[in-house]
Amino acid sequence: MTAQNAPHFIRALVEQDLAAGRLAGRQWAGFPSDARQSASCPRDDPAALRTRFPPEPNGYLHIGHAKSICLNFGLARDYGGRCHMRFDDTNPVKEDQEYVDAILDTVRWLGYDWKDTQEDNLYHASDYFEAFYACAEYLIEAGHAYVDELPPQELRRRRGTLTQPGEDSPYRARPAGESLARFRAMRAGAHPEGSMVLRARIDMASPNLNLRDPTLYRIRFAEHHRTANRWCIYPMYDYAHPISDALENITHSLCTLEFEDHRPFYDWLLERLAEGGFLRRPLPQQTEFARLNLYYTVTSKRKLQELVSSARVRGWDDPRMPTLVGLRRRGYTPESIQRFCERIGVSKAAQWVDPSVLDGALRDDLESRAPRACAVIDPVDLLIENWPEGAREACEAPWHPQHPEWGRRRMHCSQKLWIERDDVRSAASKGFFRVFPGNRVRLRYAFVIECTGVDLDEAGAVVRVRARYFHDSRSGTPGADVYKVKGNIHWVSQDEAIGATVHLYDSLFTHPQSESAEADWLTLLNPRSLATVCAWLEPSLCTAAAGAHFQFERLGYFVADRIDHTAENPVFQRTCTLRQAAGA
Ligand code: ATP
Ligand code: MG
């Protein structure tokens, strides 16, 4: 079994539905439509099933959304279906075109498309405002809804609690004609915000609070980013969502577990509207799965928004953010995120995942396809005392050890090099095989050196390493293997190194479940989540294109920043370290 088709309960459900023929014979007019419209141009739905990804355009997508995107688009891909891209834009107050554009761009970047040669399934719930309204008038006429004029706090009080049943509103029994006239006046803008709402008439004593005459419409004199001021009444999410699913012929409406208690209302509403001839059968089925939570970060839109607006991060695409634009900037690839989503699976059990799982998916993706290069991110001076001054020796290394066809990169060894501070100790210590006085190591692709001394400053920090080299120890030349060394370190030559800005990251929060902390969550921010260093790169990186991924030998996977990187001012982000700590 490959990760691509890992089984889970929703796949099993889809397979059962397909095997039982429950999805066959559905009608699809070729566009979202109600029962009447699709009866006027009857055609079998060419899609075996339909799913949808329905974000509200009130923020940027994050890694949790990726789970939903991969699930919905993945099912459509694997079972001959279609996945619709739908904006759940029924709340005018928090939504914005900026978010719409960013969401579309991100879904495409992740590798999915709502458009193919036959269909273009990009929809907006706001396109269905007339249909929602027509359904509401029908519900009123059929006795399933009424306009309630109780003040909001009284409405809330009468809703009851988990242990106490609700109380009927005095408006519950009003005649349909009266509710209809009021509802039309609401639409016409005759009543102020908060003065009345449209409610379903279901059961004020239901143990499920969502069935205690939930609100369907409220008055909002707000400008909507697509419908401007055409409407002053807006449908509630719980009302708009099931109808949108039905109009779009969605077969499997997949959502996170918080909506489990809303399912009875979802079904109630669609049944009433199918009875009334508004919606065609079979009706969409809602199925819930556990939302993804990542340790050491937060994904609530409110919290992400606060991190951005309080400038604790540099923006929505700050590489420390769990947003998909942030992960992209950090260097996570679409393939790694898809792989991650397959790996974590889909179930109803609460899901907390360690970010190392994402790093593992990135390494598995890039190991075979990222070119190699050398960089020194914490440089220390190495002086080869017996190296002839001004001499240079060309050395070569493969762009990728498993891809000889990619060719080789060239660098020059010289008298003065940069090596990694972490590779140096001022004295021998147990288990340490790299640079210390008297020890020999190999400079990768070049010569074996023996450390002759380490110069320290007053604080005891290494300022310079001195060494001598063995001219007959050059890698790949006959006799070089006479030199047996345990350490093999990377380096760059001072006379040809390219200076670069490199950003190194640690987790954004110090507490694994910072998501669950409420009042004091900002105190859990990691003050060391970002370290920016001046690094030295090998000369072949002068041609690195913005957005290109590399494995910097022994240091991890890095990406040339997709926005700030230029040939003159190279900027790299460390996406993640290598599996193992740098070789001993
Ligand atoms: P908010 O933080 O505003 O509640 P939301 O999670 O409801 O955001 P939406 O834009 O409504 O965000 O989400 C779009 C889709 O993505 C929904 O179907 C939702 O269930 C799914 N989704 C959101 N967060 C997660 C998550 N952490 N794990 C899995 N799916 C998610
Ligand atoms: Mg939501």
Coordinates of C-alpha atoms and ligand atoms in Angstrom, one line a residue:
M1 CA 0.0 0.0 0.0
T2 CA 1.5 3.4 -0.9
A3 CA 0.9 6.5 1.0
Q4 CA -1.2 7.7 -1.9
N5 CA -4.1 5.5 -1.2
A6 CA -3.9 4.9 2.5
P7 CA -7.3 3.6 3.6
H8 CA -9.5 5.5 6.1
F9 CA -13.1 5.5 7.1
I10 CA -14.2 8.1 4.6
R11 CA -12.6 6.2 1.7
A12 CA -14.4 3.1 3.0
L13 CA -17.7 5.0 3.1
V14 CA -17.2 6.3 -0.5
E15 CA -16.3 2.8 -1.7
Q16 CA -19.5 1.4 -0.1
D17 CA -21.6 4.1 -1.6
L18 CA -20.1 3.4 -5.1
A19 CA -20.5 -0.3 -4.7
A20 CA -24.1 -0.1 -3.6
G21 CA -24.9 2.2 -6.5
R22 CA -26.1 4.9 -4.2
L23 CA -24.4 7.6 -6.2
A24 CA -25.6 6.4 -9.6
G25 CA -28.3 8.2 -11.6
R26 CA -27.9 11.6 -10.1
Q27 CA -28.8 14.6 -12.2
W28 CA -26.5 17.5 -12.9
A29 CA -27.5 20.4 -15.0
G30 CA -23.9 21.4 -15.5
F31 CA -24.1 24.1 -13.0
P32 CA -25.5 24.6 -9.5
S33 CA -29.2 24.4 -9.6
D34 CA -32.4 23.5 -7.7
A35 CA -34.7 20.6 -8.5
R36 CA -36.8 22.6 -11.1
Q37 CA -33.8 23.9 -13.0
S38 CA -32.1 20.5 -13.2
A39 CA -35.4 18.8 -14.3
S40 CA -35.5 21.2 -17.3
C41 CA -32.2 19.9 -18.6
P42 CA -32.0 16.3 -17.3
R43 CA -28.5 14.8 -17.6
D44 CA -26.7 12.2 -15.7
D45 CA -23.9 13.6 -13.5
P46 CA -20.6 12.7 -15.3
A47 CA -18.9 12.8 -11.9
A48 CA -19.0 9.6 -9.8
L49 CA -19.1 11.8 -6.7
R50 CA -18.8 15.4 -5.7
T51 CA -16.9 16.9 -2.8
R52 CA -16.1 20.5 -2.0
F53 CA -13.6 22.6 -0.2
P54 CA -15.6 25.5 1.4
P55 CA -13.4 28.1 3.1
E56 CA -14.7 31.3 4.5
P57 CA -12.6 34.1 2.9
N58 CA -11.8 35.7 6.2
G59 CA -8.2 34.7 6.6
Y60 CA -5.3 32.7 5.0
L61 CA -5.4 29.0 4.8
H62 CA -3.3 27.0 7.2
I63 CA -2.0 23.4 7.5
G64 CA -5.3 22.3 9.0
H65 CA -7.0 23.4 5.8
A66 CA -4.5 21.4 3.8
K67 CA -5.9 18.3 5.4
S68 CA -9.3 19.2 4.2
I69 CA -8.1 20.2 0.7
C70 CA -6.1 17.0 0.3
L71 CA -9.0 14.9 1.5
N72 CA -11.7 16.5 -0.7
F73 CA -9.6 16.9 -3.8
G74 CA -7.9 13.6 -3.2
L75 CA -11.2 11.7 -3.1
A76 CA -12.4 13.3 -6.2
R77 CA -9.2 12.5 -8.0
D78 CA -9.1 8.9 -6.8
Y79 CA -12.7 7.9 -7.5
G80 CA -13.6 9.7 -10.8
G81 CA -15.3 12.6 -9.0
R82 CA -15.1 16.4 -8.9
C83 CA -14.2 18.7 -6.1
H84 CA -15.7 22.1 -6.0
M85 CA -13.9 25.2 -4.8
R86 CA -16.5 27.1 -2.9
F87 CA -16.3 30.3 -0.9
D88 CA -18.6 30.2 2.0
D89 CA -19.0 34.0 1.9
T90 CA -22.2 34.6 3.7
N91 CA -20.9 36.8 6.5
P92 CA -20.2 40.2 5.0
V93 CA -18.4 41.6 8.0
K94 CA -15.1 39.7 8.0
E95 CA -14.6 38.7 4.4
D96 CA -12.4 40.2 1.8
Q97 CA -11.2 39.8 -1.8
E98 CA -7.6 39.7 -0.6
Y99 CA -8.3 36.4 1.1
V100 CA -10.3 35.0 -1.9
D101 CA -7.3 35.6 -4.2
A102 CA -4.8 34.2 -1.7
I103 CA -6.9 31.1 -1.1
L104 CA -7.2 30.3 -4.8
D105 CA -3.5 30.8 -5.3
T106 CA -2.7 28.5 -2.4
V107 CA -5.0 25.7 -3.5
R108 CA -3.5 25.7 -7.0
W109 CA 0.0 25.8 -5.5
L110 CA -0.9 22.7 -3.4
G111 CA -1.5 21.0 -6.7
Y112 CA -5.3 20.9 -7.0
D113 CA -7.6 22.4 -9.5
W114 CA -11.4 22.9 -9.6
K115 CA -11.3 23.3 -13.4
D116 CA -10.7 20.7 -16.1
T117 CA -11.5 20.4 -19.7
Q118 CA -15.2 19.8 -19.0
E119 CA -16.0 21.7 -15.8
D120 CA -15.1 24.8 -13.9
N121 CA -16.3 24.3 -10.4
L122 CA -15.5 27.6 -8.7
Y123 CA -18.5 28.8 -6.7
H124 CA -19.5 31.4 -4.2
A125 CA -22.2 30.8 -1.7
S126 CA -23.1 34.5 -2.2
D127 CA -24.2 33.5 -5.7
Y128 CA -27.0 31.5 -4.1
F129 CA -28.5 34.4 -2.1
E130 CA -31.6 34.4 -4.2
A131 CA -32.0 30.6 -3.9
F132 CA -31.5 30.8 -0.1
Y133 CA -34.1 33.5 0.0
A134 CA -36.6 31.5 -2.1
C135 CA -36.1 28.5 0.2
A136 CA -36.8 30.6 3.2
E137 CA -40.1 31.9 1.8
Y138 CA -41.1 28.4 1.2
L139 CA -40.2 27.3 4.7
I140 CA -42.3 30.1 6.1
E141 CA -45.2 29.2 3.9
A142 CA -45.0 25.6 4.8
G143 CA -45.0 26.4 8.5
H144 CA -41.3 25.5 9.1
A145 CA -40.0 29.0 9.9
Y146 CA -41.2 32.2 11.5
V147 CA -39.9 35.7 12.1
D148 CA -39.1 36.2 15.8
E149 CA -39.0 39.7 17.2
L150 CA -37.7 38.9 20.7
P151 CA -34.6 41.0 21.7
P152 CA -31.3 39.1 21.2
Q153 CA -30.7 38.5 24.9
E154 CA -34.2 37.2 25.4
L155 CA -33.8 34.9 22.4
R156 CA -30.6 33.5 24.0
R157 CA -32.2 33.1 27.4
R158 CA -35.1 31.1 26.0
R159 CA -32.8 28.8 24.1
G160 CA -32.3 26.9 27.4
T161 CA -29.2 24.9 28.3
L162 CA -27.9 21.4 28.0
T163 CA -29.9 20.4 31.1
Q164 CA -32.9 22.6 30.6
P165 CA -35.3 22.7 27.6
G166 CA -35.9 25.9 25.8
E167 CA -39.0 28.0 25.9
D168 CA -41.2 28.9 23.0
S169 CA -41.1 32.5 21.8
P170 CA -44.5 34.3 21.7
Y171 CA -43.9 34.8 18.0
R172 CA -43.6 31.1 17.4
A173 CA -47.3 30.7 16.8
R174 CA -47.8 33.7 14.5
P175 CA -49.5 33.0 11.2
A176 CA -47.3 32.2 8.2
G177 CA -48.7 35.3 6.3
E178 CA -47.5 37.6 9.1
S179 CA -44.0 36.1 9.1
L180 CA -43.8 36.3 5.4
A181 CA -44.7 40.0 5.3
R182 CA -42.2 40.7 8.1
F183 CA -39.5 38.7 6.3
R184 CA -40.1 40.6 3.1
A185 CA -39.9 43.8 5.0
M186 CA -36.6 42.6 6.5
R187 CA -35.2 42.1 3.0
A188 CA -36.5 45.5 2.0
G189 CA -34.5 47.2 4.8
A190 CA -37.5 48.3 6.8
H191 CA -36.2 47.0 10.1
P192 CA -33.0 47.8 12.1
E193 CA -30.3 45.3 12.8
G194 CA -31.1 43.0 15.8
S195 CA -34.8 43.8 15.7
M196 CA -35.9 40.4 14.3
V197 CA -34.6 37.2 12.9
L198 CA -36.0 34.3 10.8
R199 CA -36.0 31.0 12.8
A200 CA -36.7 27.5 11.9
R201 CA -39.7 25.9 13.7
I202 CA -38.4 22.6 15.0
D203 CA -38.4 21.7 18.6
M204 CA -37.6 23.9 21.6
A205 CA -37.3 20.9 23.9
S206 CA -34.9 19.0 21.7
P207 CA -31.8 17.7 23.6
N208 CA -29.8 19.0 20.7
L209 CA -29.6 22.8 21.0
N210 CA -29.1 23.1 17.3
L211 CA -32.6 22.0 16.8
R212 CA -34.2 24.5 19.2
D213 CA -35.5 26.8 16.4
P214 CA -32.1 27.9 15.1
T215 CA -31.7 31.3 13.5
L216 CA -31.8 31.2 9.7
Y217 CA -31.4 34.8 8.7
R218 CA -30.4 38.0 10.5
I219 CA -30.3 41.7 9.5
R220 CA -26.9 43.2 8.7
F221 CA -26.6 46.6 7.0
A222 CA -23.1 45.7 5.8
E223 CA -21.4 45.8 2.4
H224 CA -20.6 42.4 1.0
H225 CA -17.4 42.1 -1.0
R226 CA -19.3 40.6 -3.9
T227 CA -22.9 41.6 -3.6
A228 CA -22.2 45.1 -2.3
N229 CA -25.3 46.6 -0.7
R230 CA -27.9 44.4 -2.5
W231 CA -28.7 42.5 0.6
C232 CA -29.3 43.6 4.2
I233 CA -30.3 40.2 5.4
Y234 CA -27.7 37.4 5.5
P235 CA -28.2 33.7 6.0
M236 CA -26.5 31.8 8.9
Y237 CA -23.8 29.4 8.0
D238 CA -25.9 26.4 9.2
Y239 CA -28.6 27.4 6.8
A240 CA -26.5 28.4 3.8
H241 CA -24.1 25.5 3.9
P242 CA -26.5 22.5 3.4
I243 CA -28.4 24.3 0.6
S244 CA -25.1 25.2 -1.1
D245 CA -24.1 21.5 -1.0
A246 CA -27.4 20.4 -2.4
L247 CA -27.4 23.0 -5.3
E248 CA -24.0 21.9 -6.2
N249 CA -24.9 18.2 -6.2
I250 CA -22.3 17.5 -3.5
T251 CA -22.5 13.8 -2.5
H252 CA -20.1 13.8 0.4
S253 CA -20.0 16.9 2.6
L254 CA -17.0 16.4 4.8
C255 CA -16.4 18.7 7.7
T256 CA -14.7 18.7 11.1
L257 CA -16.1 17.2 14.2
E258 CA -17.5 20.4 15.8
F259 CA -20.3 20.1 13.2
E260 CA -21.4 16.6 14.3
D261 CA -24.2 18.2 16.4
H262 CA -25.3 20.3 13.5
R263 CA -25.9 17.3 11.3
P264 CA -29.5 16.7 12.5
F265 CA -30.3 20.3 11.4
Y266 CA -28.4 19.7 8.1
D267 CA -30.6 16.7 7.4
W268 CA -33.8 18.3 8.6
L269 CA -33.4 21.3 6.4
L270 CA -32.5 19.4 3.3
E271 CA -35.5 17.0 3.9
R272 CA -37.9 19.9 4.2
L273 CA -36.6 21.5 1.0
A274 CA -36.7 18.2 -0.9
E275 CA -40.3 17.6 0.2
G276 CA -41.1 21.1 -1.0
G277 CA -39.7 20.3 -4.5
F278 CA -36.8 22.7 -4.1
L279 CA -34.0 20.2 -4.0
R280 CA -33.4 17.0 -5.9
R281 CA -32.5 13.7 -4.3
P282 CA -30.3 12.0 -3.4
L283 CA -29.4 14.6 -0.8
P284 CA -25.8 15.3 0.3
Q285 CA -24.5 13.4 3.3
Q286 CA -22.5 15.1 5.9
T287 CA -19.6 13.2 7.5
E288 CA -17.3 14.5 10.2
F289 CA -13.6 13.9 10.8
A290 CA -11.1 15.2 13.4
R291 CA -9.4 18.5 12.8
L292 CA -5.7 18.6 12.6
N293 CA -3.8 20.3 15.4
L294 CA 0.0 20.8 15.2
Y295 CA 2.1 21.0 18.3
Y296 CA 4.0 24.2 19.0
T297 CA 1.8 26.4 16.9
V298 CA -1.7 27.8 16.7
T299 CA -4.1 27.6 13.8
S300 CA -7.1 29.5 15.0
K301 CA -7.7 32.4 12.6
R302 CA -8.2 34.8 15.4
K303 CA -4.8 34.0 16.9
L304 CA -3.0 34.0 13.6
Q305 CA -4.6 37.4 12.8
E306 CA -3.3 38.7 16.2
L307 CA 0.2 37.5 15.5
V308 CA 0.2 39.4 12.3
S309 CA -1.5 42.6 13.5
S310 CA 0.7 42.8 16.6
A311 CA 3.8 42.4 14.4
R312 CA 5.0 39.4 16.4
V313 CA 5.6 37.8 13.0
R314 CA 6.4 39.6 9.7
G315 CA 3.2 38.8 8.0
W316 CA 0.8 36.0 7.0
D317 CA 3.7 34.4 5.0
D318 CA 6.3 34.6 7.8
P319 CA 8.1 31.3 7.5
R320 CA 7.3 30.5 11.2
M321 CA 3.6 30.7 10.5
P322 CA 1.5 27.5 10.0
T323 CA -0.3 29.2 7.1
L324 CA 0.3 27.6 3.8
V325 CA 1.8 30.8 2.4
G326 CA 4.2 30.7 5.4
L327 CA 5.1 27.1 4.9
R328 CA 5.6 27.8 1.2
R329 CA 8.0 30.6 2.0
R330 CA 9.8 28.4 4.5
G331 CA 10.4 26.0 1.7
Y332 CA 7.9 23.2 2.3
T333 CA 6.9 21.8 -1.1
P334 CA 3.3 21.0 -2.2
E335 CA 4.4 17.4 -2.5
S336 CA 5.6 17.3 1.1
I337 CA 2.4 18.7 2.4
Q338 CA 0.3 16.2 0.4
R339 CA 2.5 13.4 1.7
F340 CA 2.1 14.7 5.2
C341 CA -1.7 14.7 4.8
E342 CA -1.7 11.2 3.5
R343 CA 0.5 10.1 6.4
I344 CA -1.4 11.6 9.2
G345 CA -4.6 9.9 8.0
V346 CA -8.3 10.7 8.6
S347 CA -10.3 9.5 11.6
K348 CA -12.6 10.7 14.3
A349 CA -10.0 10.6 17.0
A350 CA -8.6 13.9 18.2
Q351 CA -5.4 14.6 16.2
W352 CA -2.3 16.3 17.5
V353 CA 0.7 15.9 15.2
D354 CA 4.3 16.8 15.8
P355 CA 5.9 19.2 13.3
S356 CA 8.7 16.7 12.8
V357 CA 6.2 14.6 10.8
L358 CA 6.0 17.5 8.3
D359 CA 9.8 17.7 8.2
G360 CA 10.0 13.9 7.6
A361 CA 7.7 14.4 4.6
L362 CA 9.8 17.2 3.3
R363 CA 13.0 15.2 3.5
D364 CA 11.4 12.2 1.8
D365 CA 10.4 14.6 -1.0
L366 CA 13.6 16.5 -1.4
E367 CA 16.2 13.8 -0.7
S368 CA 16.1 12.5 -4.2
R369 CA 15.5 15.8 -6.0
A370 CA 17.3 18.7 -4.2
P371 CA 20.7 19.5 -5.5
R372 CA 23.5 19.6 -2.9
A373 CA 25.7 22.5 -2.1
C374 CA 28.0 23.6 0.7
A375 CA 27.4 26.6 3.0
V376 CA 28.9 27.6 6.3
I377 CA 26.3 29.2 8.6
D378 CA 28.4 29.9 11.6
P379 CA 31.8 30.6 10.1
V380 CA 35.2 30.2 11.7
D381 CA 38.5 31.1 10.0
L382 CA 40.7 28.1 8.9
L383 CA 44.3 28.9 7.9
I384 CA 46.2 26.1 6.2
E385 CA 49.7 27.1 7.2
N386 CA 51.6 24.9 4.7
W387 CA 49.4 25.9 1.8
P388 CA 51.4 27.8 -0.8
E389 CA 50.2 31.4 -0.7
G390 CA 47.9 32.4 -3.6
A391 CA 47.6 28.8 -4.8
R392 CA 44.2 27.3 -5.7
E393 CA 43.2 23.7 -6.3
A394 CA 40.0 23.0 -8.2
C395 CA 37.8 20.4 -6.5
E396 CA 34.6 18.9 -7.8
A397 CA 31.5 17.5 -6.2
P398 CA 28.3 16.0 -7.7
W399 CA 25.2 18.1 -7.7
H400 CA 23.5 15.0 -6.4
P401 CA 25.1 11.7 -5.3
Q402 CA 22.4 9.6 -7.0
H403 CA 22.2 11.7 -10.2
P404 CA 25.5 11.7 -11.9
E405 CA 23.7 13.0 -15.0
W406 CA 23.1 16.3 -13.2
G407 CA 26.9 16.9 -13.5
R408 CA 29.3 18.3 -11.1
R409 CA 29.9 21.6 -9.3
R410 CA 33.3 23.2 -8.9
M411 CA 35.0 24.9 -6.0
H412 CA 38.6 25.8 -5.2
C413 CA 40.5 24.9 -2.1
S414 CA 42.9 27.6 -0.9
Q415 CA 44.9 28.7 2.0
K416 CA 42.0 30.4 3.9
L417 CA 38.7 28.7 4.3
W418 CA 35.5 29.0 6.3
I419 CA 34.5 26.1 8.4
E420 CA 31.6 25.6 10.8
R421 CA 32.2 26.7 14.4
D422 CA 30.3 23.6 15.5
D423 CA 33.0 21.4 13.9
V424 CA 35.7 22.8 16.1
R425 CA 36.7 22.2 19.8
S426 CA 39.8 23.7 21.5
A427 CA 40.7 20.3 23.0
A428 CA 39.9 16.7 22.5
S429 CA 36.6 15.4 24.0
K430 CA 34.9 12.1 24.2
G431 CA 33.1 11.0 21.0
F432 CA 34.2 14.1 19.1
F433 CA 36.1 13.3 15.9
R434 CA 36.2 16.6 14.1
V435 CA 38.6 19.5 14.4
F436 CA 40.7 19.8 17.6
P437 CA 44.5 20.2 18.0
G438 CA 46.3 17.1 16.8
N439 CA 43.3 15.6 15.0
R440 CA 42.9 14.9 11.3
V441 CA 39.8 15.3 9.3
R442 CA 38.9 15.4 5.7
L443 CA 37.7 18.5 4.0
R444 CA 35.0 17.1 1.8
Y445 CA 36.0 16.7 -1.9
A446 CA 39.4 18.0 -1.0
F447 CA 42.3 17.2 1.3
V448 CA 43.0 15.8 4.7
I449 CA 44.1 18.4 7.3
E450 CA 45.6 18.1 10.7
C451 CA 44.7 20.8 13.2
T452 CA 47.9 22.4 14.6
G453 CA 46.2 24.9 16.9
V454 CA 43.1 26.8 17.9
D455 CA 43.3 30.5 18.7
L456 CA 40.8 31.7 21.3
D457 CA 39.6 35.1 22.3
E458 CA 39.5 36.3 25.9
A459 CA 36.1 34.8 26.4
G460 CA 37.3 31.4 25.2
A461 CA 35.6 31.5 21.8
V462 CA 37.4 30.1 18.8
V463 CA 38.7 32.9 16.5
R464 CA 40.9 30.9 14.2
V465 CA 41.9 27.4 13.5
R466 CA 45.3 26.5 12.2
A467 CA 46.1 23.4 10.3
R468 CA 48.4 21.7 7.8
Y469 CA 47.3 19.7 4.8
F470 CA 48.6 16.6 3.1
H471 CA 49.0 17.2 -0.6
D472 CA 48.7 13.5 -1.5
S473 CA 45.4 13.1 0.3
R474 CA 43.2 14.7 -2.3
S475 CA 39.7 12.9 -2.6
G476 CA 39.5 10.6 -5.5
T477 CA 43.2 10.4 -6.2
P478 CA 45.2 7.1 -5.9
G479 CA 46.5 6.7 -2.4
A480 CA 44.2 9.2 -0.8
D481 CA 42.5 6.4 1.2
V482 CA 45.8 5.8 3.1
Y483 CA 44.6 8.6 5.3
K484 CA 42.1 7.1 7.8
V485 CA 40.0 9.8 9.4
K486 CA 36.7 9.8 11.3
G487 CA 35.6 13.3 10.6
N488 CA 34.5 14.7 7.2
I489 CA 33.6 18.4 7.3
H490 CA 32.3 20.9 4.7
W491 CA 34.0 24.2 4.0
V492 CA 34.0 27.1 1.6
S493 CA 37.0 29.0 0.3
Q494 CA 37.3 32.6 1.6
D495 CA 38.5 33.9 -1.8
E496 CA 35.4 32.7 -3.6
A497 CA 32.6 32.4 -1.0
I498 CA 29.4 34.2 -1.6
G499 CA 28.0 36.1 1.4
A500 CA 24.3 35.4 2.1
T501 CA 21.6 36.1 4.7
V502 CA 20.3 32.9 6.1
H503 CA 17.2 32.6 8.3
L504 CA 17.2 29.7 10.8
Y505 CA 14.0 28.7 12.6
D506 CA 12.8 27.1 15.8
S507 CA 9.2 26.5 16.8
L508 CA 7.0 29.6 17.1
F509 CA 5.8 28.6 20.6
T510 CA 7.6 27.0 23.5
H511 CA 4.5 25.0 24.7
P512 CA 3.4 22.0 22.7
Q513 CA -0.3 22.7 23.1
S514 CA -0.2 26.5 22.8
E515 CA -3.4 26.2 20.8
S516 CA -5.3 25.2 23.9
A517 CA -3.9 28.0 26.1
E518 CA -6.3 30.9 26.2
A519 CA -5.6 34.2 28.0
D520 CA -1.9 33.9 28.2
W521 CA -1.1 32.2 24.8
L522 CA 1.1 35.1 23.7
T523 CA 3.4 34.6 26.7
L524 CA 4.2 31.1 25.2
L525 CA 5.9 32.6 22.1
N526 CA 9.4 31.4 21.6
P527 CA 11.8 34.4 21.7
R528 CA 14.3 32.4 19.7
S529 CA 12.0 31.3 16.9
L530 CA 14.1 33.1 14.3
A531 CA 17.9 33.5 14.1
T532 CA 19.3 35.4 11.1
V533 CA 22.9 34.8 10.3
C534 CA 25.5 35.9 7.7
A535 CA 26.6 32.8 6.0
W536 CA 29.2 31.9 3.3
L537 CA 28.1 29.9 0.3
E538 CA 30.0 27.9 -2.3
P539 CA 30.4 29.8 -5.6
S540 CA 28.1 27.5 -7.6
L541 CA 25.1 28.9 -5.7
C542 CA 25.5 32.2 -7.6
T543 CA 23.0 30.9 -10.1
A544 CA 20.4 29.8 -7.5
A545 CA 17.0 31.0 -8.6
A546 CA 14.5 32.4 -6.1
G547 CA 12.3 29.5 -4.8
A548 CA 15.0 26.8 -5.6
H549 CA 15.5 24.1 -3.0
F550 CA 18.9 22.8 -1.9
Q551 CA 20.3 20.4 0.5
F552 CA 23.2 22.3 2.2
E553 CA 25.5 19.4 3.1
R554 CA 25.3 18.4 6.7
L555 CA 23.0 21.4 7.6
G556 CA 19.6 20.6 6.1
Y557 CA 17.2 21.7 3.4
F558 CA 17.2 25.3 2.4
V559 CA 15.3 27.4 -0.1
A560 CA 16.3 30.6 -1.9
D561 CA 13.7 33.0 -0.6
R562 CA 11.0 33.3 -3.2
I563 CA 10.6 37.0 -2.6
D564 CA 13.8 38.5 -1.2
H565 CA 16.5 36.4 -2.9
T566 CA 18.6 38.0 -5.7
A567 CA 21.9 37.1 -7.2
E568 CA 23.4 40.3 -5.6
N569 CA 21.8 39.7 -2.2
P570 CA 21.2 36.0 -1.7
V571 CA 18.7 35.1 1.0
F572 CA 18.0 31.6 2.1
Q573 CA 15.5 30.0 4.5
R574 CA 16.3 26.9 6.4
T575 CA 13.2 24.7 5.9
C576 CA 14.4 21.9 8.2
T577 CA 17.5 20.2 9.4
L578 CA 18.7 16.7 8.2
R579 CA 17.4 13.7 10.0
Q580 CA 20.7 13.1 11.8
A581 CA 22.7 15.7 13.6
A582 CA 25.8 16.7 11.6
G583 CA 28.3 13.7 11.4
A584 CA 30.5 13.2 14.4
Ligands
ATP1 P1 -12.1 29.4 12.0 O1 -10.8 29.5 12.7 O2 -12.5 30.8 11.5 O3 -13.2 28.6 12.7 P2 -12.4 27.3 10.0 O4 -11.5 26.3 10.5 O5 -13.8 27.1 10.2 O6 -11.8 28.7 10.6 P3 -13.0 27.6 7.2 O7 -12.4 28.6 6.3 O8 -14.4 27.6 7.5 O9 -12.1 27.7 8.5 O10 -12.5 26.1 6.8 C1 -12.7 25.6 5.5 C2 -12.7 24.1 5.6 O11 -11.4 23.6 6.2 C3 -13.8 23.6 6.5 O12 -14.4 22.5 5.8 C4 -13.1 23.1 7.7 O13 -13.7 22.0 8.3 C5 -11.7 22.7 7.2 N1 -10.7 22.9 8.3 C6 -10.4 24.0 8.9 N2 -9.5 23.8 9.9 C7 -9.2 22.5 9.8 C8 -8.3 21.7 10.6 N3 -7.5 22.2 11.6 N4 -8.2 20.4 10.3 C9 -9.0 19.9 9.3 N5 -9.8 20.6 8.5 C10 -9.9 21.9 8.8
MG2 MG -15.6 28.0 9.6

